[in-house]
PDB file of C-alpha atoms and ligand atoms in Angstrom:
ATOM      1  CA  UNK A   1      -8.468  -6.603   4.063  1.00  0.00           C
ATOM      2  CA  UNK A   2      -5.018  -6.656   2.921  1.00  0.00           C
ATOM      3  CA  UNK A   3      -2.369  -5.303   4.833  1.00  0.00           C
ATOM      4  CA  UNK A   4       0.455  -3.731   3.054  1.00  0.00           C
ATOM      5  CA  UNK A   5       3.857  -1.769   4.867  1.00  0.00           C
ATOM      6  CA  UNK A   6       4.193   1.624   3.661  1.00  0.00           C
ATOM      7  CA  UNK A   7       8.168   2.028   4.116  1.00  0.00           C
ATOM      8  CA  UNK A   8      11.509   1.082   2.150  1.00  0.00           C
ATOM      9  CA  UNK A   9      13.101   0.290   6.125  1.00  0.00           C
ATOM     10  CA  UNK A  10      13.950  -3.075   6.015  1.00  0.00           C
ATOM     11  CA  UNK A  11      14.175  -3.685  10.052  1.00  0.00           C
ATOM     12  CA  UNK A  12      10.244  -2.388  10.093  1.00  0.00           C
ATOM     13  CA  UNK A  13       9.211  -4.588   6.731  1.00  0.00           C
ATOM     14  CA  UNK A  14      10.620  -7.573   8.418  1.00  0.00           C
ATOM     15  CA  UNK A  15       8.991  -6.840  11.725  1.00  0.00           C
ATOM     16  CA  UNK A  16       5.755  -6.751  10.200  1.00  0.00           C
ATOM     17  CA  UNK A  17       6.677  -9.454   8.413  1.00  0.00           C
ATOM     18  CA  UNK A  18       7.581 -11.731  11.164  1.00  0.00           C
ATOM     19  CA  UNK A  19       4.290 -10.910  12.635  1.00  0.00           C
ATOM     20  CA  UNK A  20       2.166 -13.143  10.274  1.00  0.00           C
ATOM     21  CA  UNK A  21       0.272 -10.384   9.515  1.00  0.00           C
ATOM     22  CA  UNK A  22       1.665  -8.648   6.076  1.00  0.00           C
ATOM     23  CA  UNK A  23       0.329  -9.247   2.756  1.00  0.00           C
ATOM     24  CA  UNK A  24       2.731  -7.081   0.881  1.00  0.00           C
ATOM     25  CA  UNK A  25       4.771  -3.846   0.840  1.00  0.00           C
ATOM     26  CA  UNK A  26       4.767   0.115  -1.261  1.00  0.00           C
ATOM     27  CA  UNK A  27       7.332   2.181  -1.485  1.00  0.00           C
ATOM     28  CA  UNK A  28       7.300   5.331  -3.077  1.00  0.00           C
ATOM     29  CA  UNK A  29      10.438   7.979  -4.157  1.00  0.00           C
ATOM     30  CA  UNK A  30      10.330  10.037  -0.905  1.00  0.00           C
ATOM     31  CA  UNK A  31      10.238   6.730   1.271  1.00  0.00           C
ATOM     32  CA  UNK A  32      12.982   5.623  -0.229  1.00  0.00           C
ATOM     33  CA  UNK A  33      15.107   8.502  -0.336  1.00  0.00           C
ATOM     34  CA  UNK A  34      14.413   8.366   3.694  1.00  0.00           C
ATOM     35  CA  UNK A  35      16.159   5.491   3.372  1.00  0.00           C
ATOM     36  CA  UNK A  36      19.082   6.747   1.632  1.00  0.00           C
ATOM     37  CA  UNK A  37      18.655   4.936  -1.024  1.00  0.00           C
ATOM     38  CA  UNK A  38      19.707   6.781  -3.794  1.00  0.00           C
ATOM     39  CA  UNK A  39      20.560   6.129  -7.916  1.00  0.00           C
ATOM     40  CA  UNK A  40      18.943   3.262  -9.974  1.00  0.00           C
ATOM     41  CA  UNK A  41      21.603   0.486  -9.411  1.00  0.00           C
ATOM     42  CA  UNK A  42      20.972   1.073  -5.458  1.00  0.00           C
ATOM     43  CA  UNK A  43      16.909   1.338  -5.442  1.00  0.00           C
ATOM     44  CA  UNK A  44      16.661  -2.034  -7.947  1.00  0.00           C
ATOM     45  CA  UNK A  45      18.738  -3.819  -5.009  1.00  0.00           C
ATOM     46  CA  UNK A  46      17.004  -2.833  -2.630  1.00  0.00           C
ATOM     47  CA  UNK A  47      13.371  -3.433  -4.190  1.00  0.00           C
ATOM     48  CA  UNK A  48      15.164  -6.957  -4.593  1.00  0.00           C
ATOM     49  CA  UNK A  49      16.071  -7.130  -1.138  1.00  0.00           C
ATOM     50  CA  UNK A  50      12.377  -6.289  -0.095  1.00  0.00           C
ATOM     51  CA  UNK A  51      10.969  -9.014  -2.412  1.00  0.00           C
ATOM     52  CA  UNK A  52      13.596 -11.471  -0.318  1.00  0.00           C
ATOM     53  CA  UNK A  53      11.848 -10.169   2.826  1.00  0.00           C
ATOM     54  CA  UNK A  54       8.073 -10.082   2.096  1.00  0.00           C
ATOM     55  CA  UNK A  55       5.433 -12.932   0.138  1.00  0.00           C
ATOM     56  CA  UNK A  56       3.527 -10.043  -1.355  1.00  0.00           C
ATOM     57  CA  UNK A  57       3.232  -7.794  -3.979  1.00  0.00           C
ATOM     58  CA  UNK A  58       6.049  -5.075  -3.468  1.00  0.00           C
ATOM     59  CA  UNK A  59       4.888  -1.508  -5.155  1.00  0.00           C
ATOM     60  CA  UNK A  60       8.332   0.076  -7.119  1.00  0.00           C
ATOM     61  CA  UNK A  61       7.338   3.314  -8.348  1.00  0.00           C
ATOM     62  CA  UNK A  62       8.859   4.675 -11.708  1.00  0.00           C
ATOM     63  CA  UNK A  63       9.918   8.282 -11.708  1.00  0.00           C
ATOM     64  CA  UNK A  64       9.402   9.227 -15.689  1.00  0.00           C
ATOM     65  CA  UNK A  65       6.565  11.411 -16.753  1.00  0.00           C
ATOM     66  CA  UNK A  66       6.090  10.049 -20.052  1.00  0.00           C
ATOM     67  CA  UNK A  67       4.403   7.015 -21.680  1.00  0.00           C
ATOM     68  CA  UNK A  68       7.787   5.837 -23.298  1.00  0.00           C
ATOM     69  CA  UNK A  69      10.083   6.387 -19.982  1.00  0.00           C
ATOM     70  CA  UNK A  70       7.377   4.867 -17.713  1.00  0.00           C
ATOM     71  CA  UNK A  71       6.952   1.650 -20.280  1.00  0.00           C
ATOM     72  CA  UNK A  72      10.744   1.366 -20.326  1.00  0.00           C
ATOM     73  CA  UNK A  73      11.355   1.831 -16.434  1.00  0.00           C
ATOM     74  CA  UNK A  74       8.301  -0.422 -15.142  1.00  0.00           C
ATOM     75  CA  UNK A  75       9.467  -3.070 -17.891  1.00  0.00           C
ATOM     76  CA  UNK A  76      12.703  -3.180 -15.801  1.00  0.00           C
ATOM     77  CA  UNK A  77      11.172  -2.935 -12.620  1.00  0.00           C
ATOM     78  CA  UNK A  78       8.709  -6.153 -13.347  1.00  0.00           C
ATOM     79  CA  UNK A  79      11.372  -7.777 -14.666  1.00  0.00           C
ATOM     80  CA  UNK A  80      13.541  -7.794 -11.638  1.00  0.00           C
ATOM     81  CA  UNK A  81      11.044 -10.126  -9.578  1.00  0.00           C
ATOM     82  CA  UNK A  82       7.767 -11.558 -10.096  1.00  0.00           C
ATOM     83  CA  UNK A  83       6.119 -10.161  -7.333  1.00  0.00           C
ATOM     84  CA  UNK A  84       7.046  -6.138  -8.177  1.00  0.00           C
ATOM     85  CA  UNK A  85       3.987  -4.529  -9.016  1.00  0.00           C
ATOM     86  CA  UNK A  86       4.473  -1.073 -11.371  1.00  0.00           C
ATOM     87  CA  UNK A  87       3.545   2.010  -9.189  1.00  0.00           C
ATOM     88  CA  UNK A  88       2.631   4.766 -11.500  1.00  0.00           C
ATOM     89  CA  UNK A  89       1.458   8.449 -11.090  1.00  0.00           C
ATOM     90  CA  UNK A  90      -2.337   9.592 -12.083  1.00  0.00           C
ATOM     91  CA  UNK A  91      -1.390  11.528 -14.983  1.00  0.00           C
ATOM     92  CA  UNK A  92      -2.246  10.767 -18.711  1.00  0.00           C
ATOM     93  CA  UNK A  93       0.709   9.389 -19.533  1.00  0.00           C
ATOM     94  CA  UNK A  94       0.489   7.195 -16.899  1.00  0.00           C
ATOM     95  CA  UNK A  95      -3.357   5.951 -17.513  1.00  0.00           C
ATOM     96  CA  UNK A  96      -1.612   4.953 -21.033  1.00  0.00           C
ATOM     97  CA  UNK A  97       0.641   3.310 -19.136  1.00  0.00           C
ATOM     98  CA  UNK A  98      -1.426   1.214 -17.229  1.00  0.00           C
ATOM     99  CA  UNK A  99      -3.696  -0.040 -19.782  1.00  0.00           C
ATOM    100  CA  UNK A 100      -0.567  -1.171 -21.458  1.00  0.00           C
ATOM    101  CA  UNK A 101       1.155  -3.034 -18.905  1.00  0.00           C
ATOM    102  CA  UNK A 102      -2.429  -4.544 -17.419  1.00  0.00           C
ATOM    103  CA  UNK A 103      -2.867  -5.504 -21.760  1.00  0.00           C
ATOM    104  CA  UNK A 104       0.735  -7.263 -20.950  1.00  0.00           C
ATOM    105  CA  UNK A 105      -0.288  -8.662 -17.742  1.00  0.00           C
ATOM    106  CA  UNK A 106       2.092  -7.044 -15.277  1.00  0.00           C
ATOM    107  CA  UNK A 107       0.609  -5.833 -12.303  1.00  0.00           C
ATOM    108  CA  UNK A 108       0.147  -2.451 -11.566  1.00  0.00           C
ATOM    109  CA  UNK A 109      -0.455   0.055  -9.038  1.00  0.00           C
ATOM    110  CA  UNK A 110      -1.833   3.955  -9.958  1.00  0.00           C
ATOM    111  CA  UNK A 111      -0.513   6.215  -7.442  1.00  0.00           C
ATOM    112  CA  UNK A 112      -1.399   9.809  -6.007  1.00  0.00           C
ATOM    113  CA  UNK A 113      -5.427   9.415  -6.289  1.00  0.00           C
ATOM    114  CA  UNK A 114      -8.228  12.186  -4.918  1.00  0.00           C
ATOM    115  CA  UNK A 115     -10.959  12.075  -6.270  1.00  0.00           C
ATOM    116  CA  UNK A 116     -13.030   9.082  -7.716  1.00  0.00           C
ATOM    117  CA  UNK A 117     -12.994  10.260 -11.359  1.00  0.00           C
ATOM    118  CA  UNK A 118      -9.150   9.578 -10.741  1.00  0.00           C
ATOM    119  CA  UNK A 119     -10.052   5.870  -9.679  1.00  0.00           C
ATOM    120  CA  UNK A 120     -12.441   5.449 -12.264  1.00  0.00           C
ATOM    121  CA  UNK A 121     -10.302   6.352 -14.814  1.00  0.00           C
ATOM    122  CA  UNK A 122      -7.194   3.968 -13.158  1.00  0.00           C
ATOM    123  CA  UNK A 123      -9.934   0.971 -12.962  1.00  0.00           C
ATOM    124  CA  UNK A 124     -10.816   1.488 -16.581  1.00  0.00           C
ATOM    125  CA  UNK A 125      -7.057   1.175 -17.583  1.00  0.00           C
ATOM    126  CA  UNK A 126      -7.253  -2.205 -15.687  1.00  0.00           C
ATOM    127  CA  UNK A 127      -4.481  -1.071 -12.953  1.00  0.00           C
ATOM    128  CA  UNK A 128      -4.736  -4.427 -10.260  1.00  0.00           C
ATOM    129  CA  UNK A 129      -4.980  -1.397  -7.560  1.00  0.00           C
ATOM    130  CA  UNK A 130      -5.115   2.411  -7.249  1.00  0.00           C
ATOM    131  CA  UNK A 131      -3.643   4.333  -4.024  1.00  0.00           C
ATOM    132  CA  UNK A 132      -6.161   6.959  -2.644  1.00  0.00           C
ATOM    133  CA  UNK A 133      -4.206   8.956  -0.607  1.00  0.00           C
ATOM    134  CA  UNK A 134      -6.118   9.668   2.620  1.00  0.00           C
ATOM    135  CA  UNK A 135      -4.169  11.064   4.753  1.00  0.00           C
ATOM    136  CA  UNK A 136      -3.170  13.584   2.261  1.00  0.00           C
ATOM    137  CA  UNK A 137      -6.703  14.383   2.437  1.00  0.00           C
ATOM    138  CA  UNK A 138      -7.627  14.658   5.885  1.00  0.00           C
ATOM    139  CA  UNK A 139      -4.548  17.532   6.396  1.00  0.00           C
ATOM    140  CA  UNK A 140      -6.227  19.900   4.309  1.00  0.00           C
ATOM    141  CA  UNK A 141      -9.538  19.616   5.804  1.00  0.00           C
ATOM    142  CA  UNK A 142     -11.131  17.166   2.914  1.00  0.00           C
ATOM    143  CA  UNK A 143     -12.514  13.644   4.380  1.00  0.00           C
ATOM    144  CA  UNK A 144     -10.487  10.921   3.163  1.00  0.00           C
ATOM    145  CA  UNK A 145     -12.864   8.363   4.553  1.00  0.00           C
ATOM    146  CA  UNK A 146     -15.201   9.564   2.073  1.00  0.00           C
ATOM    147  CA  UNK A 147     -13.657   9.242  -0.681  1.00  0.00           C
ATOM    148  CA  UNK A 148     -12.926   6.073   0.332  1.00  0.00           C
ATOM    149  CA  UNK A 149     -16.309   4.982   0.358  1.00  0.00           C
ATOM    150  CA  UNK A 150     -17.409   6.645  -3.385  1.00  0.00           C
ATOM    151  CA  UNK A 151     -14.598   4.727  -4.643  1.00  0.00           C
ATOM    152  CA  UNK A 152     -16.044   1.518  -3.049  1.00  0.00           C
ATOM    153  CA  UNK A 153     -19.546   2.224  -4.056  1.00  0.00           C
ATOM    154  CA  UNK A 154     -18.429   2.909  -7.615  1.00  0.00           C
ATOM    155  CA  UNK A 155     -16.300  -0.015  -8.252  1.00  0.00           C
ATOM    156  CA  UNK A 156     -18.907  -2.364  -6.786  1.00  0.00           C
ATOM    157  CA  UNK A 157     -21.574  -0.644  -9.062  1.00  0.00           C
ATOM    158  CA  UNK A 158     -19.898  -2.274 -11.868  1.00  0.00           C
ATOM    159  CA  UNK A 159     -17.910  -4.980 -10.511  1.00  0.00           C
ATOM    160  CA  UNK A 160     -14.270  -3.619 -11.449  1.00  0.00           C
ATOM    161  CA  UNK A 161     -11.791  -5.660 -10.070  1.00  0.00           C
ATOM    162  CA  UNK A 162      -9.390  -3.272  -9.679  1.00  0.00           C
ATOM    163  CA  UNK A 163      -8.369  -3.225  -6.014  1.00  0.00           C
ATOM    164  CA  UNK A 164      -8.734   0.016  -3.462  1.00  0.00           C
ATOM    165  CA  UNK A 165      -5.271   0.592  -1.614  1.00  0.00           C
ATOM    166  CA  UNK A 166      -6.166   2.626   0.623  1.00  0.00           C
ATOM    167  CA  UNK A 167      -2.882   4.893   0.974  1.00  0.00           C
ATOM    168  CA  UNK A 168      -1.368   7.762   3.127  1.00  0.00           C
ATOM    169  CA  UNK A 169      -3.325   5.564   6.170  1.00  0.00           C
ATOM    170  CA  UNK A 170      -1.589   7.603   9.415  1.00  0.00           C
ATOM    171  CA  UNK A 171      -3.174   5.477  12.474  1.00  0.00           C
ATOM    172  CA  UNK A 172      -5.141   2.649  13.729  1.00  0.00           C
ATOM    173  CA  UNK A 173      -8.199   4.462  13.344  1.00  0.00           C
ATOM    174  CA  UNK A 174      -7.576   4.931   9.561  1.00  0.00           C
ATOM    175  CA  UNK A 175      -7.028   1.188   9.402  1.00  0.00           C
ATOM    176  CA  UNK A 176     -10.284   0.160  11.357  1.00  0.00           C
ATOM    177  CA  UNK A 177     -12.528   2.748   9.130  1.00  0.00           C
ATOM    178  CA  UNK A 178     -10.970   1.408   6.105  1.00  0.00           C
ATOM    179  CA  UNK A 179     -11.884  -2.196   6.938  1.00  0.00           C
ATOM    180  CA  UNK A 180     -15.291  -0.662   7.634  1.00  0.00           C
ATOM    181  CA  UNK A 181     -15.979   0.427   4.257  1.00  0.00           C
ATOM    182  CA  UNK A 182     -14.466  -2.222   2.380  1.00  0.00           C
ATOM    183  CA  UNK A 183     -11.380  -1.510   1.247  1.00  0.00           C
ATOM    184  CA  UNK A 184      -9.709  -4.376  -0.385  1.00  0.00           C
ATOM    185  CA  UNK A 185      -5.702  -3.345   1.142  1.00  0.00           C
ATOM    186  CA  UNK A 186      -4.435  -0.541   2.913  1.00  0.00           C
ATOM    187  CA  UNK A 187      -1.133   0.755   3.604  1.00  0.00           C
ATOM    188  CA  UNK A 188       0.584   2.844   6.175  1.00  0.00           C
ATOM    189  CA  UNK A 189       3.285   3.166   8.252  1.00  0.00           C
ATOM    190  CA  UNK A 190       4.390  -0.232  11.054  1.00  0.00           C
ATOM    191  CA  UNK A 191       2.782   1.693  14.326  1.00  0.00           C
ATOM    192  CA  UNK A 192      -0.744   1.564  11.918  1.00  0.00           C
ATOM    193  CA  UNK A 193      -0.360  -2.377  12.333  1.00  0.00           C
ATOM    194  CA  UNK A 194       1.616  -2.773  15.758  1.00  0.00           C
ATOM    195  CA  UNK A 195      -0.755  -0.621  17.212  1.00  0.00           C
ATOM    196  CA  UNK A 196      -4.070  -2.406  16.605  1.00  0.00           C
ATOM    197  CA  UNK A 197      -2.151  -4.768  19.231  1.00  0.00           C
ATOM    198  CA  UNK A 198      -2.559  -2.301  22.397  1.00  0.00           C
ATOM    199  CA  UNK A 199      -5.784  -2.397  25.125  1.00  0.00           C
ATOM    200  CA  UNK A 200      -4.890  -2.063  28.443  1.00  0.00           C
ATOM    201  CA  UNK A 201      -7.435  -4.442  29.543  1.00  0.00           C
ATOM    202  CA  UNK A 202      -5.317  -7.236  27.312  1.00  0.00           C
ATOM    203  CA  UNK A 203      -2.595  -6.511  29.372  1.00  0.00           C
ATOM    204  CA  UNK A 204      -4.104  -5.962  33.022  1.00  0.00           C
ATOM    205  CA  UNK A 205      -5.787  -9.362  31.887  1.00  0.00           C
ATOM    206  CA  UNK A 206      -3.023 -11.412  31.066  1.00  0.00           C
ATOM    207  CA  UNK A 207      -0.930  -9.820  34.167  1.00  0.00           C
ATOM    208  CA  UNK A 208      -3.753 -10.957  36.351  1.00  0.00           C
ATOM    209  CA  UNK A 209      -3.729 -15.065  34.403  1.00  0.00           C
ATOM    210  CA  UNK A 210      -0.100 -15.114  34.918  1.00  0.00           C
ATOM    211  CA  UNK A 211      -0.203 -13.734  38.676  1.00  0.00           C
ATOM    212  CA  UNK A 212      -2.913 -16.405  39.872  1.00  0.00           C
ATOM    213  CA  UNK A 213      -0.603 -19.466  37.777  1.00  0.00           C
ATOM    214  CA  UNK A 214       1.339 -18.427  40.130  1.00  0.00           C
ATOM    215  CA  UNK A 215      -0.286 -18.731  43.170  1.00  0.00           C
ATOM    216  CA  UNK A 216      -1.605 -21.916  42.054  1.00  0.00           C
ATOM    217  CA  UNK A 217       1.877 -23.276  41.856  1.00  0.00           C
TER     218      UNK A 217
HETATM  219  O1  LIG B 301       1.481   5.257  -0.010  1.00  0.00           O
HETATM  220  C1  LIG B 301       1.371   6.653  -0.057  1.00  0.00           C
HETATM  221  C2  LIG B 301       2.072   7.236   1.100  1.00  0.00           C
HETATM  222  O2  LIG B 301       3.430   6.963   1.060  1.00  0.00           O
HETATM  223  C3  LIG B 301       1.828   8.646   1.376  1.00  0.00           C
HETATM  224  O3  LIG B 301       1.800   8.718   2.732  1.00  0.00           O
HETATM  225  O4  LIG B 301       1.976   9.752   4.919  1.00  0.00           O
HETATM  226  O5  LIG B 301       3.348  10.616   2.980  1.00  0.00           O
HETATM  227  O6  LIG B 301       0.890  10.993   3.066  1.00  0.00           O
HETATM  228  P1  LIG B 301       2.026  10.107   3.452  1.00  0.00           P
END
């Protein structure tokens, strides 16, 4: 399973980065506006500056509603590096979308995803991966996990290569189910990743190896 950072902070992308572990990064309007990153000139720098940071595909979402804006923002968005994937909403205009820039060849991510008629309409448009939102789910009482799984089972049914991003993933536990099932990436927030690190037996244990080196020298 890929893993993929869910934040526009550049500290916490190269953290995960430096890690070994990181396979690529999404960003979305709200994550970047935590950032303060604010008007076009200012969010295409600092997509560049993420590409500079990570090897993987980096998810720039556009922000236009229509098939004409979309086309003419994720145009400048994939041309900015190679490895910016278009992140576009579920809507129709955006399904249009997305079966014109997979057509084209750029890569392409369909965003904001809850139910699996939603995925298998992004996976017949060709999109390279579609963002279930699972956390989303799980806060109003709706199992994400689920979902999840449909989505796999679907797909597999009839081989679309299309790639479940599992999105919205809050904690370790989401990541570990998520493997479970089979999703191909998932993406959430640096203490997802960091914190697979923690037992307390890993660290009594290696307290204890270090103590008796001592002793023996
Ligand atoms: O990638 C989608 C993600 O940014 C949504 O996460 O935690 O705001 O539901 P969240």
């Amino acid at each position: 399973m890929k893993f993929f950072i869910d934040t526009a902070n550049l500290d916490e992308i190269a953290e995960a980065q430096a890690l070994g572990v990181l396979d690529g990064v999404t960003t979305n309007p709200s994550l970047m506006a935590k950032e303060g990153i604010t008007g076009s000139d200012n969010i295409l720098a600092h997509y560049k500056r993420i590409c500079e940071i990570v090897e993987g595909d980096v998810s720039a979402e556009v922000i236009s509603t229509d098939f004409e804006g979309m086309v003419k923002e994720g145009e400048a968005l994939a041309a900015l590096h190679p490895q910016i994937v278009v992140k576009l909403p579920m809507i129709a205009d955006g399904v249009k979308a997305c079966k014109y820039f997979s057509d084209k060849g750029i890569k392409t991510n369909v965003t904001l995803i809850f139910s699996s008629g939603q995925a298998l309409l992004a996976a017949k448009a060709g999109a390279t991966y579609m963002s279930p939102f699972l956390g989303r789910l799980d806060d109003i009482s709706t199992d994400g996990l689920q979902l999840i799984a449909e989505i796999r089972q679907i797909y597999d049914n009839y081989g679309f290569e299309t790639q479940i991003l599992s999105a919205s993933v809050r904690n370790t536990m989401h990541v570990i189910n998520c493997a479970k099932i089979g999703s191909d990436v998932m993406t959430g927030p640096l203490s997802s990743i960091t914190g697979l690190l923690k037992h307390p037996l890993t660290v009594s244990g290696l307290a204890k190896f270090l103590e008796d080196y001592k002793k023996g020298n």
